[in-house]
Amino acid sequence: VTGQDVSTMLRHGQRSIIFLINNGGYTIEVEIHDGPYNLIKNWDYAGFVDAIHNGEGNCWTVK
């Protein structure tokens, strides 16, 4: 699911539950050939929903 997909879900009033599991990058790539290009910056996923929800969506974070 892309950010545009989430925005479209909210715009059309689709009540979705998205479970996001962040594994910290491309695990298989690290195992095959590690390098600095595999260090992926983590997104602020809750902040992303706040930015696009226009007062209509909710986001919860659990660790």
Tab-separated table of N, CA and C in Angstrom:
chain	number	residue	atom	x	y	z
A	1	VAL	N	0.856	-1.174	0.000
A	1	VAL	CA	0.000	0.000	0.000
A	1	VAL	C	0.898	1.231	0.000
A	2	THR	N	0.591	2.163	-0.879
A	2	THR	CA	1.369	3.402	-0.956
A	2	THR	C	0.669	4.513	-0.177
A	3	GLY	N	1.379	5.611	0.006
A	3	GLY	CA	0.785	6.768	0.663
A	3	GLY	C	-0.429	7.291	-0.083
A	4	GLN	N	-0.378	7.246	-1.407
A	4	GLN	CA	-1.520	7.689	-2.207
A	4	GLN	C	-2.725	6.783	-1.975
A	5	ASP	N	-2.475	5.485	-1.805
A	5	ASP	CA	-3.574	4.554	-1.524
A	5	ASP	C	-4.256	4.901	-0.207
A	6	VAL	N	-3.467	5.208	0.806
A	6	VAL	CA	-4.032	5.563	2.111
A	6	VAL	C	-4.864	6.837	1.986
A	7	SER	N	-4.352	7.814	1.255
A	7	SER	CA	-5.087	9.057	1.044
A	7	SER	C	-6.412	8.799	0.328
A	8	THR	N	-6.404	7.928	-0.672
A	8	THR	CA	-7.625	7.589	-1.406
A	8	THR	C	-8.622	6.872	-0.511
A	9	MET	N	-8.139	5.978	0.340
A	9	MET	CA	-9.026	5.284	1.285
A	9	MET	C	-9.755	6.290	2.167
A	10	LEU	N	-9.020	7.271	2.680
A	10	LEU	CA	-9.618	8.275	3.552
A	10	LEU	C	-10.600	9.158	2.787
A	11	ARG	N	-10.231	9.549	1.575
A	11	ARG	CA	-11.092	10.429	0.774
A	11	ARG	C	-12.430	9.778	0.462
A	12	HIS	N	-12.426	8.468	0.236
A	12	HIS	CA	-13.661	7.758	-0.104
A	12	HIS	C	-14.372	7.179	1.119
A	13	GLY	N	-13.887	7.513	2.305
A	13	GLY	CA	-14.554	7.083	3.529
A	13	GLY	C	-14.398	5.612	3.848
A	14	GLN	N	-13.418	4.968	3.257
A	14	GLN	CA	-13.184	3.552	3.541
A	14	GLN	C	-12.613	3.417	4.941
A	15	ARG	N	-13.249	2.611	5.732
A	15	ARG	CA	-12.794	2.394	7.108
A	15	ARG	C	-11.835	1.210	7.104
A	16	SER	N	-10.562	1.507	6.998
A	16	SER	CA	-9.535	0.471	6.881
A	16	SER	C	-8.729	0.368	8.160
A	17	ILE	N	-8.261	-0.813	8.416
A	17	ILE	CA	-7.289	-1.040	9.483
A	17	ILE	C	-6.028	-1.541	8.799
A	18	ILE	N	-4.948	-0.809	8.980
A	18	ILE	CA	-3.679	-1.168	8.355
A	18	ILE	C	-2.710	-1.563	9.458
A	19	PHE	N	-2.212	-2.774	9.385
A	19	PHE	CA	-1.176	-3.236	10.303
A	19	PHE	C	0.156	-3.078	9.585
A	20	LEU	N	1.029	-2.266	10.138
A	20	LEU	CA	2.325	-2.032	9.530
A	20	LEU	C	3.397	-2.646	10.419
A	21	ILE	N	4.206	-3.491	9.847
A	21	ILE	CA	5.325	-4.094	10.573
A	21	ILE	C	6.600	-3.609	9.900
A	22	ASN	N	7.405	-2.879	10.632
A	22	ASN	CA	8.647	-2.333	10.098
A	22	ASN	C	9.784	-3.271	10.477
A	23	ASN	N	10.376	-3.919	9.478
A	23	ASN	CA	11.475	-4.841	9.761
A	23	ASN	C	12.838	-4.164	9.688
A	24	GLY	N	12.852	-2.844	9.542
A	24	GLY	CA	14.111	-2.108	9.607
A	24	GLY	C	14.910	-2.089	8.313
A	25	GLY	N	14.322	-2.441	7.211
A	25	GLY	CA	15.045	-2.371	5.939
A	25	GLY	C	14.920	-3.635	5.126
A	26	TYR	N	15.819	-3.761	4.201
A	26	TYR	CA	15.815	-4.903	3.287
A	26	TYR	C	16.680	-6.015	3.864
A	27	THR	N	16.087	-6.854	4.698
A	27	THR	CA	16.834	-7.876	5.430
A	27	THR	C	17.593	-8.804	4.498
A	28	ILE	N	16.964	-9.277	3.441
A	28	ILE	CA	17.633	-10.218	2.545
A	28	ILE	C	18.825	-9.565	1.856
A	29	GLU	N	18.710	-8.282	1.527
A	29	GLU	CA	19.823	-7.577	0.894
A	29	GLU	C	21.016	-7.474	1.842
A	30	VAL	N	20.743	-7.241	3.109
A	30	VAL	CA	21.816	-7.149	4.100
A	30	VAL	C	22.533	-8.486	4.220
A	31	GLU	N	21.770	-9.575	4.193
A	31	GLU	CA	22.369	-10.905	4.308
A	31	GLU	C	23.218	-11.248	3.089
A	32	ILE	N	22.801	-10.822	1.909
A	32	ILE	CA	23.544	-11.146	0.688
A	32	ILE	C	24.774	-10.256	0.549
A	33	HIS	N	24.592	-8.956	0.612
A	33	HIS	CA	25.710	-8.012	0.497
A	33	HIS	C	25.357	-6.736	1.248
A	34	ASP	N	25.941	-6.599	2.424
A	34	ASP	CA	25.656	-5.446	3.271
A	34	ASP	C	26.419	-4.227	2.765
A	35	GLY	N	25.846	-3.075	2.958
A	35	GLY	CA	26.498	-1.831	2.578
A	35	GLY	C	25.703	-0.649	3.094
A	36	PRO	N	26.271	0.540	3.032
A	36	PRO	CA	25.587	1.730	3.555
A	36	PRO	C	24.283	2.039	2.817
A	37	TYR	N	24.139	1.534	1.600
A	37	TYR	CA	22.915	1.764	0.828
A	37	TYR	C	21.730	1.001	1.397
A	38	ASN	N	21.969	0.081	2.316
A	38	ASN	CA	20.886	-0.671	2.948
A	38	ASN	C	20.352	0.008	4.204
A	39	LEU	N	20.964	1.107	4.624
A	39	LEU	CA	20.500	1.823	5.809
A	39	LEU	C	19.353	2.744	5.400
A	40	ILE	N	18.144	2.334	5.725
A	40	ILE	CA	16.943	3.051	5.315
A	40	ILE	C	16.438	3.888	6.492
A	41	LYS	N	16.184	5.166	6.250
A	41	LYS	CA	15.639	6.044	7.293
A	41	LYS	C	14.196	5.655	7.577
A	42	ASN	N	13.855	5.517	8.859
A	42	ASN	CA	12.481	5.178	9.240
A	42	ASN	C	11.563	6.375	9.048
A	43	TRP	N	10.363	6.109	8.564
A	43	TRP	CA	9.345	7.137	8.419
A	43	TRP	C	8.633	7.350	9.746
A	44	ASP	N	8.053	8.517	9.904
A	44	ASP	CA	7.143	8.787	11.014
A	44	ASP	C	5.745	8.431	10.504
A	45	TYR	N	5.379	7.163	10.616
A	45	TYR	CA	4.134	6.670	10.030
A	45	TYR	C	2.906	7.345	10.639
A	46	ALA	N	2.903	7.526	11.949
A	46	ALA	CA	1.774	8.206	12.595
A	46	ALA	C	1.696	9.653	12.123
A	47	GLY	N	2.836	10.302	11.960
A	47	GLY	CA	2.866	11.669	11.457
A	47	GLY	C	2.369	11.762	10.026
A	48	PHE	N	2.628	10.726	9.238
A	48	PHE	CA	2.144	10.692	7.855
A	48	PHE	C	0.619	10.702	7.817
A	49	VAL	N	-0.005	9.872	8.641
A	49	VAL	CA	-1.470	9.835	8.684
A	49	VAL	C	-2.012	11.178	9.158
A	50	ASP	N	-1.377	11.772	10.163
A	50	ASP	CA	-1.815	13.090	10.634
A	50	ASP	C	-1.734	14.131	9.518
A	51	ALA	N	-0.756	14.002	8.643
A	51	ALA	CA	-0.576	14.979	7.574
A	51	ALA	C	-1.636	14.862	6.485
A	52	ILE	N	-2.177	13.670	6.255
A	52	ILE	CA	-3.108	13.493	5.138
A	52	ILE	C	-4.552	13.246	5.548
A	53	HIS	N	-4.832	13.084	6.825
A	53	HIS	CA	-6.169	12.609	7.212
A	53	HIS	C	-7.251	13.686	7.230
A	54	ASN	N	-6.887	14.962	7.244
A	54	ASN	CA	-7.867	16.052	7.197
A	54	ASN	C	-8.918	15.925	8.295
A	55	GLY	N	-8.493	15.473	9.470
A	55	GLY	CA	-9.406	15.355	10.598
A	55	GLY	C	-10.316	14.146	10.558
A	56	GLU	N	-10.097	13.230	9.616
A	56	GLU	CA	-11.010	12.107	9.447
A	56	GLU	C	-10.409	10.748	9.790
A	57	GLY	N	-9.122	10.652	9.991
A	57	GLY	CA	-8.498	9.356	10.263
A	57	GLY	C	-7.897	9.309	11.646
A	58	ASN	N	-7.571	8.130	12.084
A	58	ASN	CA	-6.926	7.930	13.377
A	58	ASN	C	-5.721	7.031	13.184
A	59	CYS	N	-4.733	7.227	14.027
A	59	CYS	CA	-3.544	6.395	13.954
A	59	CYS	C	-3.061	6.102	15.363
A	60	TRP	N	-2.745	4.846	15.622
A	60	TRP	CA	-2.211	4.429	16.909
A	60	TRP	C	-0.897	3.716	16.674
A	61	THR	N	0.021	3.920	17.594
A	61	THR	CA	1.321	3.271	17.505
A	61	THR	C	1.515	2.380	18.719
A	62	VAL	N	1.935	1.155	18.471
A	62	VAL	CA	2.209	0.201	19.537
A	62	VAL	C	3.594	-0.368	19.295
A	63	LYS	N	4.391	-0.431	20.345
A	63	LYS	CA	5.734	-1.018	20.217
A	63	LYS	C	5.863	-2.203	21.130
